[in-house]
Coordinates of C-alpha atoms in Angstrom, one line a residue:
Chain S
X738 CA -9.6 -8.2 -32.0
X739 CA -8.8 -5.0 -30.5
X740 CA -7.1 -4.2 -28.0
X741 CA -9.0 -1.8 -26.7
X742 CA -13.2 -1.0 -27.8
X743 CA -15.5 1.7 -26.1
X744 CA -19.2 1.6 -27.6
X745 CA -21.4 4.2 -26.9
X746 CA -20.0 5.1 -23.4
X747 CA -22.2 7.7 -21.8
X748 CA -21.3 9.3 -18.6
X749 CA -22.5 12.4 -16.7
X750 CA -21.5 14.3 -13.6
X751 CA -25.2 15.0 -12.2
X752 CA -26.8 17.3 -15.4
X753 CA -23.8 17.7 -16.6
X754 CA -23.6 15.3 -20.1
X755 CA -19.8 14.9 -20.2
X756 CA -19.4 12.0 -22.5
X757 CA -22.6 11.4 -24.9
X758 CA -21.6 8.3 -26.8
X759 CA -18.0 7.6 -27.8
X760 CA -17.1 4.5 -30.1
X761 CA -13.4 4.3 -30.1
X762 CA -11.0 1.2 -31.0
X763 CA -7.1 0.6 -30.5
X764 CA -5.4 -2.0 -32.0
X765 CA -2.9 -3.5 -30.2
X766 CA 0.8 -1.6 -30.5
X767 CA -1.4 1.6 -31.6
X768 CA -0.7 5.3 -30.2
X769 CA -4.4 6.8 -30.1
X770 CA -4.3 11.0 -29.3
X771 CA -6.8 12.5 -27.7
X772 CA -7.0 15.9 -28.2
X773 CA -9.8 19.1 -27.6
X774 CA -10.6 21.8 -25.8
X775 CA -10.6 21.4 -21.6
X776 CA -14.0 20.1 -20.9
X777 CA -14.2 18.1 -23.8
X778 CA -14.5 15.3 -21.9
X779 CA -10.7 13.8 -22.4
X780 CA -9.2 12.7 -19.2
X781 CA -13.1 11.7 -18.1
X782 CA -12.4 9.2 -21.1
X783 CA -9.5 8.1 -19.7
X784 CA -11.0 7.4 -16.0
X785 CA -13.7 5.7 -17.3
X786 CA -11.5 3.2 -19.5
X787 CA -9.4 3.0 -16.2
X788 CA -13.2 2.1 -14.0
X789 CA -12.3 4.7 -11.8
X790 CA -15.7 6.2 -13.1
X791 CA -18.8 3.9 -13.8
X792 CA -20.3 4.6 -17.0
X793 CA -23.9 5.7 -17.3
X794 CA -24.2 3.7 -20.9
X795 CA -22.4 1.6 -23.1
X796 CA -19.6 -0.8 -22.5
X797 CA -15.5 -1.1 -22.8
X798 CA -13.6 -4.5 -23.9
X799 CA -10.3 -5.2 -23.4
X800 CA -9.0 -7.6 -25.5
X801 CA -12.3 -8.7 -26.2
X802 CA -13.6 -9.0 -22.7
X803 CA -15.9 -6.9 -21.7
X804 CA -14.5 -4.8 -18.1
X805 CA -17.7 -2.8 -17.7
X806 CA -19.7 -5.9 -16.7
X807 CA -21.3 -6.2 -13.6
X808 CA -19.2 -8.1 -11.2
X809 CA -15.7 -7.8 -13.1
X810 CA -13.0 -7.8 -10.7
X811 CA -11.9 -4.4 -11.0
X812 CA -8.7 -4.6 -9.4
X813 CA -7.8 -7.2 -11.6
X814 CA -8.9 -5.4 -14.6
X815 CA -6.4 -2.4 -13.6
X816 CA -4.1 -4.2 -13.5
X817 CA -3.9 -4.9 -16.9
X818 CA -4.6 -1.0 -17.7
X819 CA -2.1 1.7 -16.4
X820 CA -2.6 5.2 -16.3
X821 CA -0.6 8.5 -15.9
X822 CA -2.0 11.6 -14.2
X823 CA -1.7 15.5 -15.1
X824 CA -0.7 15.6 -11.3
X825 CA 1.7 12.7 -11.0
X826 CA -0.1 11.6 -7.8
X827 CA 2.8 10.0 -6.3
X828 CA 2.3 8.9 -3.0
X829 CA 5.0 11.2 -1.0
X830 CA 5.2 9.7 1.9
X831 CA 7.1 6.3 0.0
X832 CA 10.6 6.8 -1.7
X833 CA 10.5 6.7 -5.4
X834 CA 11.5 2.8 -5.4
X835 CA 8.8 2.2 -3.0
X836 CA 6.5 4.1 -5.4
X837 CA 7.2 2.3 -7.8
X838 CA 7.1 -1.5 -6.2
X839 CA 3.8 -0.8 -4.4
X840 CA 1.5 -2.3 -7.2
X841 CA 4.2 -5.3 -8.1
X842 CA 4.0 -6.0 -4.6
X843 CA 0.7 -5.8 -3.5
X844 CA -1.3 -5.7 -6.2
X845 CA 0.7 -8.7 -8.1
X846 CA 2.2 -10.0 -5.1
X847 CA 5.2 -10.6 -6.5
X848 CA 8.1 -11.5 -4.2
X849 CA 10.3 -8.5 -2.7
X850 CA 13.7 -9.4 -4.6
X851 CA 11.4 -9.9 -7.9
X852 CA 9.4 -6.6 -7.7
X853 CA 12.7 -4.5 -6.4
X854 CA 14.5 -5.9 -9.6
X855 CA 11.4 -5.4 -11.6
X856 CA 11.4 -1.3 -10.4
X857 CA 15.5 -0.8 -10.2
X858 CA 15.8 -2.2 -14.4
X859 CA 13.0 0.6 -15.0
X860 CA 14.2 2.9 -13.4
X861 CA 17.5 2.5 -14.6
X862 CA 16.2 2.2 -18.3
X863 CA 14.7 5.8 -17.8
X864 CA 17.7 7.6 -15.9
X865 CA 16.1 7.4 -12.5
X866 CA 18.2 4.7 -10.8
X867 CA 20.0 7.4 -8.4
X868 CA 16.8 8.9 -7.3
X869 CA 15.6 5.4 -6.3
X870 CA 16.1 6.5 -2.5
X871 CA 14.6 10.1 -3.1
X872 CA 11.2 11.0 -1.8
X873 CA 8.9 12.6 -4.3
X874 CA 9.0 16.1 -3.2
X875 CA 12.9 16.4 -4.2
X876 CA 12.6 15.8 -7.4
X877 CA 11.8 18.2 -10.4
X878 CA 8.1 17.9 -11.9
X879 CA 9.8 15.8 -14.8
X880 CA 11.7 13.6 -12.6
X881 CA 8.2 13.2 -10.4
X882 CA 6.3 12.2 -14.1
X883 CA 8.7 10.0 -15.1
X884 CA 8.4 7.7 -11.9
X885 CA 4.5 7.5 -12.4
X886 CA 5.5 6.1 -15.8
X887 CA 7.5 3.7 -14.3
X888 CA 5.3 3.3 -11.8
X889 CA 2.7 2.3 -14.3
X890 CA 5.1 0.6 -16.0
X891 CA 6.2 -1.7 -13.5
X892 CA 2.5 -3.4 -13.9
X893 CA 3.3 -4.6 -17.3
X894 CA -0.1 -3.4 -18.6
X895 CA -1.3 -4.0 -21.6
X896 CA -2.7 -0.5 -21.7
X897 CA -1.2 2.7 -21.0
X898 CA -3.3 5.5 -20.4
X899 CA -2.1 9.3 -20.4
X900 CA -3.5 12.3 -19.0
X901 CA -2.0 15.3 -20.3
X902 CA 1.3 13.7 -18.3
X903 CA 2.7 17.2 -19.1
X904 CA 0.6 19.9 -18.4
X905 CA 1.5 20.7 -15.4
X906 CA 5.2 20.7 -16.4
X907 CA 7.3 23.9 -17.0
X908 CA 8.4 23.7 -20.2
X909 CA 11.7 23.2 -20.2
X910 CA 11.0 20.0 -18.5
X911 CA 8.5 18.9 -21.3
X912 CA 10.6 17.5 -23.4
X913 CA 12.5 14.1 -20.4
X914 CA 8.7 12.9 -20.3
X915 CA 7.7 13.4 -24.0
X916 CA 10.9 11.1 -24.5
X917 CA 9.5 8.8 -22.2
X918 CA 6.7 8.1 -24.4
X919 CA 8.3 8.6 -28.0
X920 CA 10.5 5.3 -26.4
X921 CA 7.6 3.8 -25.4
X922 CA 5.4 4.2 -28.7
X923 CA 9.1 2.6 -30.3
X924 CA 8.8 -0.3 -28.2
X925 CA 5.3 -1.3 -28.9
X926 CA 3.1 -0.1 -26.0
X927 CA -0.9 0.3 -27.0
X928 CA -1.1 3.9 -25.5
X929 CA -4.9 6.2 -25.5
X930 CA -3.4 10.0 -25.0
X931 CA -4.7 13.0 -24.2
X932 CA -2.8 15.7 -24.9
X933 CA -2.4 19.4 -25.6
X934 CA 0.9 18.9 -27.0
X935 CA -0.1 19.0 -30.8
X936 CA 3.4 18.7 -32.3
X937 CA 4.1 15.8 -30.4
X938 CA 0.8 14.0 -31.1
X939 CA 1.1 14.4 -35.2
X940 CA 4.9 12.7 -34.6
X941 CA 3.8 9.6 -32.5
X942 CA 0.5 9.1 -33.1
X943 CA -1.2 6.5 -35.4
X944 CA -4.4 8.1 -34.8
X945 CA -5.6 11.3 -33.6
X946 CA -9.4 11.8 -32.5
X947 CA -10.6 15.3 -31.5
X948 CA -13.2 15.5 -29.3
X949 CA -16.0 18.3 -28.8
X950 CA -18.2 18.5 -26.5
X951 CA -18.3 14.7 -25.2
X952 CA -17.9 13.3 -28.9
X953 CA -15.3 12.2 -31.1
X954 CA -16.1 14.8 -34.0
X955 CA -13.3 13.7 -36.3
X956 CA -10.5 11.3 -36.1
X957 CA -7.9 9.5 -38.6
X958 CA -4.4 9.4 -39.4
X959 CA -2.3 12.9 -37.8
X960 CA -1.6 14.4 -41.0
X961 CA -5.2 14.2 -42.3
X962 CA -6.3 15.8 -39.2
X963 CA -3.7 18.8 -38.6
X964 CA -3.7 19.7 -41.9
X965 CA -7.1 19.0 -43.7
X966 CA -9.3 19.6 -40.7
X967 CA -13.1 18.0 -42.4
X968 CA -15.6 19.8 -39.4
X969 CA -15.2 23.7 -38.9
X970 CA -15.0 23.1 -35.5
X971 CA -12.1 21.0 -35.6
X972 CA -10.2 23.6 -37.7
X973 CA -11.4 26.0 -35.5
X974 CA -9.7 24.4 -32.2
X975 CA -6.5 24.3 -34.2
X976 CA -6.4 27.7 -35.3
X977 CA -7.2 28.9 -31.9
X978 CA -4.0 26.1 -30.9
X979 CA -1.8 27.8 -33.8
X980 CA -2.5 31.0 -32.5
X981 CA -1.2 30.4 -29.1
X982 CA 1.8 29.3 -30.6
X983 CA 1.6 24.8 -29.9
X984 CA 1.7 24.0 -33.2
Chain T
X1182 CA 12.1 46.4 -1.8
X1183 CA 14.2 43.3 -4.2
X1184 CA 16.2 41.8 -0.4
X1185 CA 12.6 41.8 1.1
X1186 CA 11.4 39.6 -1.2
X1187 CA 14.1 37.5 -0.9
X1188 CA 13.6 37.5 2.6
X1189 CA 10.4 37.3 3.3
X1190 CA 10.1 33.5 2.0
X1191 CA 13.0 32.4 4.4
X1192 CA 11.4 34.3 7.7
X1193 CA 7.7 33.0 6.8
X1194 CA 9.4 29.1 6.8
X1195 CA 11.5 30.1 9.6
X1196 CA 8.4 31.3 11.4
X1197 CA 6.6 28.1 11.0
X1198 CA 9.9 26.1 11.8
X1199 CA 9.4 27.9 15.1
X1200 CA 5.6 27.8 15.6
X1201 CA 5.9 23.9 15.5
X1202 CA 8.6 23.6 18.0
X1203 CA 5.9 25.5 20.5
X1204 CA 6.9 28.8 19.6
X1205 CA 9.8 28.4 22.2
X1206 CA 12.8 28.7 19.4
X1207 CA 14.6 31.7 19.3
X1208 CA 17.1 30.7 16.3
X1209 CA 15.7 33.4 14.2
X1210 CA 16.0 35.9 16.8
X1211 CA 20.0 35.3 17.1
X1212 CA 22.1 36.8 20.6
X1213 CA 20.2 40.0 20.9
X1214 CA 16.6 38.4 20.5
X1215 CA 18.1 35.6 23.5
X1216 CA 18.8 38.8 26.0
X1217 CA 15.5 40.7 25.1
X1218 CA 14.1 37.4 25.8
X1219 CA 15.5 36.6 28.9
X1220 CA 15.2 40.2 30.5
X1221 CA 11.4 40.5 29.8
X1222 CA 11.0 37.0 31.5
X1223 CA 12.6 37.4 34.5
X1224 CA 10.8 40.9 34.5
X1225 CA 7.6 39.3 34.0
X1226 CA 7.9 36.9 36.4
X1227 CA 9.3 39.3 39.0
X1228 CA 6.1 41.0 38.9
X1229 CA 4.3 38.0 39.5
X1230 CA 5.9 37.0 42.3
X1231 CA 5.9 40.2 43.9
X1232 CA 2.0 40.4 43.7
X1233 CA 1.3 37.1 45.1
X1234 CA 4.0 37.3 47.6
X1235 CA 2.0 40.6 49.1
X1236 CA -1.2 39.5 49.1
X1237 CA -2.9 39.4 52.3
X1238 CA -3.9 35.8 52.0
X1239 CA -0.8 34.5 51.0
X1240 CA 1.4 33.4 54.1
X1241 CA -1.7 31.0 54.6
X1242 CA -1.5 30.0 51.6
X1243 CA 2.2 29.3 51.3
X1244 CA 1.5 27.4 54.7
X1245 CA -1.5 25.1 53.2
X1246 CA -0.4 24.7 49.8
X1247 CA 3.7 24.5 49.7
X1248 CA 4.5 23.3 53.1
X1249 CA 7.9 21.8 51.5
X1250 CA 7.6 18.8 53.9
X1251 CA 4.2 18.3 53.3
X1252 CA 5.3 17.8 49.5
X1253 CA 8.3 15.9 50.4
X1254 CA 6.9 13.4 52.8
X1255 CA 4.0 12.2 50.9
X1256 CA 5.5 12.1 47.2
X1257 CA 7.1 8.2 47.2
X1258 CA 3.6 7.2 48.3
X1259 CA 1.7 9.4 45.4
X1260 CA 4.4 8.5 43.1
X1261 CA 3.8 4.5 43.8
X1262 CA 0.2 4.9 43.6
X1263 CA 1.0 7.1 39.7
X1264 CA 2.0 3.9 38.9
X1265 CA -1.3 2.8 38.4
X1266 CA -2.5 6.0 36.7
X1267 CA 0.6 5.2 34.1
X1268 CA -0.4 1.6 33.7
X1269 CA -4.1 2.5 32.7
X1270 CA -2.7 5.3 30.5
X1271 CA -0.5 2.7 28.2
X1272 CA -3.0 0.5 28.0
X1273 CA -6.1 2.2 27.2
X1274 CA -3.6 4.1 24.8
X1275 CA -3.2 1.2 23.1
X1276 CA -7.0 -0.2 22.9
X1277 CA -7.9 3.7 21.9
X1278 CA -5.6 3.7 19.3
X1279 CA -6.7 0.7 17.6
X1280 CA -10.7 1.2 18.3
X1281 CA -10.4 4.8 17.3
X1282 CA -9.0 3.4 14.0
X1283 CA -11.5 1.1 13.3
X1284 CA -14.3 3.4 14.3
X1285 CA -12.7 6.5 11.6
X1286 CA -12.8 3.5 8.9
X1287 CA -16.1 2.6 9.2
X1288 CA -17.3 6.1 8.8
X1289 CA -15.2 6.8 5.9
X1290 CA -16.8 3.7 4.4
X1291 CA -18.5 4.9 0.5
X1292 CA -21.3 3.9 -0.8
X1293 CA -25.2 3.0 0.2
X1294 CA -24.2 -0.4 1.2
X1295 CA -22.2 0.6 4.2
X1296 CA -24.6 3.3 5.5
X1297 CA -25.6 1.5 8.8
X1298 CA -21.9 0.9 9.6
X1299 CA -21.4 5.0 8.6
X1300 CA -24.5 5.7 10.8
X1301 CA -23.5 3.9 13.7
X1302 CA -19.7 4.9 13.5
X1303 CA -21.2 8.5 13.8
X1304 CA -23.7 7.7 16.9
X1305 CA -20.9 6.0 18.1
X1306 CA -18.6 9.0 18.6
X1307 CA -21.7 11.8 19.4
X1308 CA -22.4 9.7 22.3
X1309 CA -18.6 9.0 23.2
X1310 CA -18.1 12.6 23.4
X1311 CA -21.5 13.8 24.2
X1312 CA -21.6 12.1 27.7
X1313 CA -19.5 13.4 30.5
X1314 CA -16.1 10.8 31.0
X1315 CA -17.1 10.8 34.9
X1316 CA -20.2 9.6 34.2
X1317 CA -19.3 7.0 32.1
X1318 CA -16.6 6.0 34.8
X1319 CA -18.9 5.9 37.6
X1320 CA -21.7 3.8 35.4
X1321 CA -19.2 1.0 34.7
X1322 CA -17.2 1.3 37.2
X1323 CA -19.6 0.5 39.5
X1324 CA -22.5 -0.5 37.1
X1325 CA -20.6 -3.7 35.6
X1326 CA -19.3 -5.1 38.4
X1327 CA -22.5 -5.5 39.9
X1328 CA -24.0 -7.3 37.1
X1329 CA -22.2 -10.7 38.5
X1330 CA -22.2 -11.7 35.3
X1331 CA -20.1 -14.9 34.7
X1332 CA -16.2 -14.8 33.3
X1333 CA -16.5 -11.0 32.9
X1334 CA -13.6 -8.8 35.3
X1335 CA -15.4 -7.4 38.5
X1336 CA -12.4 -5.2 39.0
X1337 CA -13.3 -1.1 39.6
X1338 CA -9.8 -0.7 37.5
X1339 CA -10.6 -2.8 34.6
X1340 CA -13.9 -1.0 34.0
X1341 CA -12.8 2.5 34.6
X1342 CA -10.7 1.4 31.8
X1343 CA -13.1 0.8 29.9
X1344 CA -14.9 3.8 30.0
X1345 CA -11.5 5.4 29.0
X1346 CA -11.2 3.8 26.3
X1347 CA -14.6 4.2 24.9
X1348 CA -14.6 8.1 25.6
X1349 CA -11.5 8.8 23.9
X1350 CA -11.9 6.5 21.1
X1351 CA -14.7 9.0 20.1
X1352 CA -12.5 11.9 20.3
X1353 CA -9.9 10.3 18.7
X1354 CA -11.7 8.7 15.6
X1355 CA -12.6 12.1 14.7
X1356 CA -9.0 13.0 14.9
X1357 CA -8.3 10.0 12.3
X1358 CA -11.0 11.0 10.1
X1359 CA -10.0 14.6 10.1
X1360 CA -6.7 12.8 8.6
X1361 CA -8.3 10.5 6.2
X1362 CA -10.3 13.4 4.4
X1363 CA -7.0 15.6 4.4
X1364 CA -5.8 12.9 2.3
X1365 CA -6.2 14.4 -1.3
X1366 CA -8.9 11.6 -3.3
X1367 CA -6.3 11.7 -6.6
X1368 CA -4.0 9.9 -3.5
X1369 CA -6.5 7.0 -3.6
X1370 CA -6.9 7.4 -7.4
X1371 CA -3.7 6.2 -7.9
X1372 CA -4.0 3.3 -5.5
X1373 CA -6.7 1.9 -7.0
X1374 CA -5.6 2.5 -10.4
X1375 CA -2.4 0.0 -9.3
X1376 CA -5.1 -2.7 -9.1
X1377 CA -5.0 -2.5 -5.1
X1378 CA -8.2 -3.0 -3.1
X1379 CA -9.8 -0.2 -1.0
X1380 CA -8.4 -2.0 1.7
X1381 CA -5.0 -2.3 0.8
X1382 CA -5.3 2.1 -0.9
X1383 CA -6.1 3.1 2.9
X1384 CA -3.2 0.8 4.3
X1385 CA -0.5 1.6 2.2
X1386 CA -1.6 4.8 0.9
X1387 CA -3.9 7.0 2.8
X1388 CA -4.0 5.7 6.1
X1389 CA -0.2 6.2 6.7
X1390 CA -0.3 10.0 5.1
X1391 CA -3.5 10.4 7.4
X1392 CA -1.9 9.3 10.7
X1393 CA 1.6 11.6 10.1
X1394 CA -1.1 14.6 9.3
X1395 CA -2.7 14.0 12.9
X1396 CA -0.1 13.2 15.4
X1397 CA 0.3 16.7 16.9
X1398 CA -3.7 16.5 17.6
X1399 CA -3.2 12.5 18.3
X1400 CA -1.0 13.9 21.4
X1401 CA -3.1 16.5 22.3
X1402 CA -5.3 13.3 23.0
X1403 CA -3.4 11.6 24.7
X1404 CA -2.5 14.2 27.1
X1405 CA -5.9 14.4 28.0
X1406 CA -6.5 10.8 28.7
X1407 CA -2.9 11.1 30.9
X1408 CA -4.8 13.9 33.4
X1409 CA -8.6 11.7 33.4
X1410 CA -7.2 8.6 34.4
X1411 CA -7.2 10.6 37.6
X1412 CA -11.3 10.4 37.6
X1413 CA -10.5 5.8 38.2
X1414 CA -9.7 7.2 41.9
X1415 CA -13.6 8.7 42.2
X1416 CA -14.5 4.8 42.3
X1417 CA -12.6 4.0 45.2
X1418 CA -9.2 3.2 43.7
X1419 CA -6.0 3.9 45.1
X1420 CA -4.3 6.5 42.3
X1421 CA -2.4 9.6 42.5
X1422 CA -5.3 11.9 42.7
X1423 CA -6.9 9.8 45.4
X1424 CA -3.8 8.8 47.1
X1425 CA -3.1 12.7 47.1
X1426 CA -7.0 13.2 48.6
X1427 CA -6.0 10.8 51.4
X1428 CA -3.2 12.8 52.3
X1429 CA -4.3 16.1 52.1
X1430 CA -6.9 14.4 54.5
X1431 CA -4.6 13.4 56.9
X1432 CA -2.6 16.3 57.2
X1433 CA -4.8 18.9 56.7
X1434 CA -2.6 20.5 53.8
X1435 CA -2.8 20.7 50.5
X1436 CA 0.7 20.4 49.3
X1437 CA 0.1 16.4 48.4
X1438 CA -1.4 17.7 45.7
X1439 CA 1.3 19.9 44.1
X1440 CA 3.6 16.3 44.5
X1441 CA 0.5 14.7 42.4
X1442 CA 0.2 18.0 39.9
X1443 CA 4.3 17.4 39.9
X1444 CA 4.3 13.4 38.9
X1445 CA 1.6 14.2 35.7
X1446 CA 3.3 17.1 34.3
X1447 CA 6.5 15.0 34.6
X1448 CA 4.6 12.8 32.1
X1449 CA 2.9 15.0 29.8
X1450 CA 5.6 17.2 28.8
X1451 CA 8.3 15.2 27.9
X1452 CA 5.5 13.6 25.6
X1453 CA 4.4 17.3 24.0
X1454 CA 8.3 17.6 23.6
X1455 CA 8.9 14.1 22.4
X1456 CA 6.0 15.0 19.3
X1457 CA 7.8 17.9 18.6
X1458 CA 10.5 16.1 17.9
X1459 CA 9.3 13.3 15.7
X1460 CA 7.3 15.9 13.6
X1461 CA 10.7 18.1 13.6
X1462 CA 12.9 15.0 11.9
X1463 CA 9.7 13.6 9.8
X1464 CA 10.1 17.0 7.7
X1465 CA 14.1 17.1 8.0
X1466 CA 13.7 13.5 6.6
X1467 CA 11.5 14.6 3.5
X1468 CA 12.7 18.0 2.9
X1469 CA 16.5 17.7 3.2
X1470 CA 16.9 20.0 0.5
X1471 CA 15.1 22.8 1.9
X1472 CA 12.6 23.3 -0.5
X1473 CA 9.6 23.6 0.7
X1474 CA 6.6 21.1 -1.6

């Protein structure tokens, strides 16, 4: 069974078709890249595998069960699924340790002592312990990505979804988060990616899909796709990537 | 040209730093800016003086309105009767505060399902501020009472109360909601990606970034409900204003109402300085560092 299944998901912002039938599968422990031009329709993916947007058409399992059902529990389903934005989007008026045992607390209702050990052994494990008592806006944009990891993280999901976690990074601070995630793809974590960062998708990924226009034109292993492109378009994207200089 | 661009940063945050504290710090300004200040205030005021002082009408006046005993001897009774203007004040603060909470929720409510509660959260507060506070005093003040209706308060006090509290709630729920929509929706995004309810998102998450946002307006609020708890003494009740009335009745001066005019301001201000002060440390508290997010 996978661990995670999209058929056919459909979704549009008014006329706007942003998703026009994606099939996609992870197996559980698998590192799945997204990657394509903005407007392909990644991080829409992503919101819609998290239910923070209803799809139009098709369904999403999880483990089997099917989340986009009428009357799932959708908090409860979350849960299970964490995800990572471009913009961090922690809340700033909480302390990074209070970030971080928000969800534990309310959302698991886990016991105070429990959820602050749960959040201090994370944050320790990713060199954050001494910011535990920071508040957001004192921290660098890598510090600040690497506590919505955690943050996620501290859910246990069995799910992690990322959303270009470092676009919006200067890029000397790329590299702390893309740790972050080579440790996690060590460790085992089932993780759907999208990315810009081509170099780093061919070395952790089990699977890269590229996605055009709301489909998934190609996908397969990351050597197959970075370096015999099948579809012009997808060789087209990557030259256009190589000439920037990302690859 | 290169030091003022380093500068300019520094003066712009300074400036703000300033504008929040009521415009009244002069930190920036440094010993020279203090004496420039001082000299064209008491030059200012000078002139002021002079013009009123040698105005024909003003020994009259000065006679009517700031007859020193006529202030003196009728302040500890104005002051006892502020009392009451102070004790409506907290406590319609406190109804206000929670109503007006309620109200901004309701309307911030999504979907089709909720769109009665949405409509009638937004009729709610055109009509709370649409209608004139007196009038709504006067109606249950005197309107309510008369009813006789069984276990319900016939006090003038208790109803004027009321009507406070369901005035301002209007004014402040739109305060609240001007918070709640200032609260960027990637904030709730990553509540509700946590697994917590809507609920719990706007408790946890945007309610208490919405309520810092608003306090400075919040105040501004409440400083107006301080000054119209004065319109509880056009039903009859013995408050400042109409303690003040009564005086000014009796002695045929004015001045009881400067020792009213005093006993309010003595309230509002500190409160205008007292926010000042709690937004001041709120951004020592997250910006220790200087930098500005």
């Amino acid at each position: 069974m996978s661990a995670l299944a999209l058929e056919g998901v459909h979704k549009s912002f008014g006329a706007n078709e942003v998703l026009r039938g994606i099939d996609l599968s992870l197996e559980e422990e698998e590192v799945v890249c997204l990657i394509g031009a903005s407007g392909s329709g990644k991080s829409t993916l992503l919101r819609c595998v998290n239910l923070l947007e209803p799809l139009d058409a098709g369904r999403i399992l999880l483990h089997g069960e099917e989340i986009t059902r009428r009357g799932v529990d959708v908090n409860h389903i979350r849960q299970r699924i964490g995800i990572v934005f471009q913009a961090f989007n922690l809340f700033p008026h909480m302390t990074v340790l209070r970030n971080v045992m928000l969800g534990p607390r309310e959302a698991l209702k886990l016991g105070r002592e429990e959820a602050e050990a749960r959040a201090l052994e994370l944050l320790g494990r990713f060199g954050l312990a001494d910011r535990r008592d920071d508040y957001p806006d004192r921290l660098s944009g890598g510090q600040q990505q690497r506590v919505a990891i955690v943050r996620a993280l501290a859910m246990r999901p069995q799910l992690l979804l990322l959303d270009e976690v470092t676009s919006a990074l200067d890029p000397e601070l790329v590299g702390e988060v893309l740790n972050v995630i080579r440790e996690l793809a060590e460790g085992g974590m089932t993780m759907l990616i999208a990315t810009h960062e081509m170099g780093f998708a061919r070395e952790v990924a089990s699977r890269v899909c590229f996605l055009d226009a709301g489909l998934i034109l190609e996908e397969g292993p990351p050597e197959e796709i970075f370096s015999h492109p099948k579809e012009p378009r997808t060789r087209q994207f990557l030259e256009r990537i190589v000439q920037a200089g990302r690859l | 040209m290169a030091s003022e661009g380093d500068r300019r940063p520094d003066l712009e945050v300074e400036a703000r730093r300033s504008r929040l504290l009521g415009g009244l710090s002069l930190e920036a300004e440094g010993a020279r800016g203090v004496a420039i200040a001082l000299l064209s205030t008491a030059l200012f005021l000078t002139v002021i003086v002079v013009a009123i002082s040698q105005s024909p009408g003003w020994p009259e006046v000065h006679r009517v309105f700031f007859g020193w005993h006529d202030i003196t001897s009728t302040f500890p009774e104005i002051a006892r009767a502020f009392v009451l203007n102070v004790k409506i004040f907290v406590v319609c603060e406190v109804f206000i505060l929670v109503f007006a909470l309620l109200i901004a929720v309701l309307r911030s409510l999504p979907g089709p399902v909720f769109f009665p509660l949405r409509a009638l959260a937004i009729i709610y507060t055109d009509l709370a501020r649409g209608v004139p506070t007196i009038l709504v005093i006067a109606l249950l003040g005197f309107g309510a009472p008369a009813l006789q209706l069984q276990g319900v308060p016939t006090s003038r006090v208790f109803w004027a109360g009321v009507g406070l509290v369901l005035i301002y709630s209007g004014y402040v729920a739109e305060v609240y909601r001007a918070g709640i929509e200032s609260v960027h929706p990637s904030q709730e995004a990553a509540a509700r990606s946590l697994g917590l309810s809507r609920a719990k998102a706007l408790r946890f998450v945007i309610l208490p970034q919405a309520v810092r946002r608003v306090i400075p307006p919040l105040l501004n609020d409440f400083i107006g409900l301080q000054k119209d708890t004065a319109l509880v003494g056009t039903l009859g009740v013995i408050e400042a204003f109409n303690q003040s009335q009564i005086d000014a009745n009796a002695t045929f001066t004015f001045g009881s109402y400067l020792a009213a005019a005093v006993l309010f301001v003595a309230i509002t201000i500190p409160l205008a300085r007292f926010t000042d002060v709690l937004i001041a440390r709120d951004r020592r508290r997250r910006q220790a560092s200087g930098a500005f997010a």
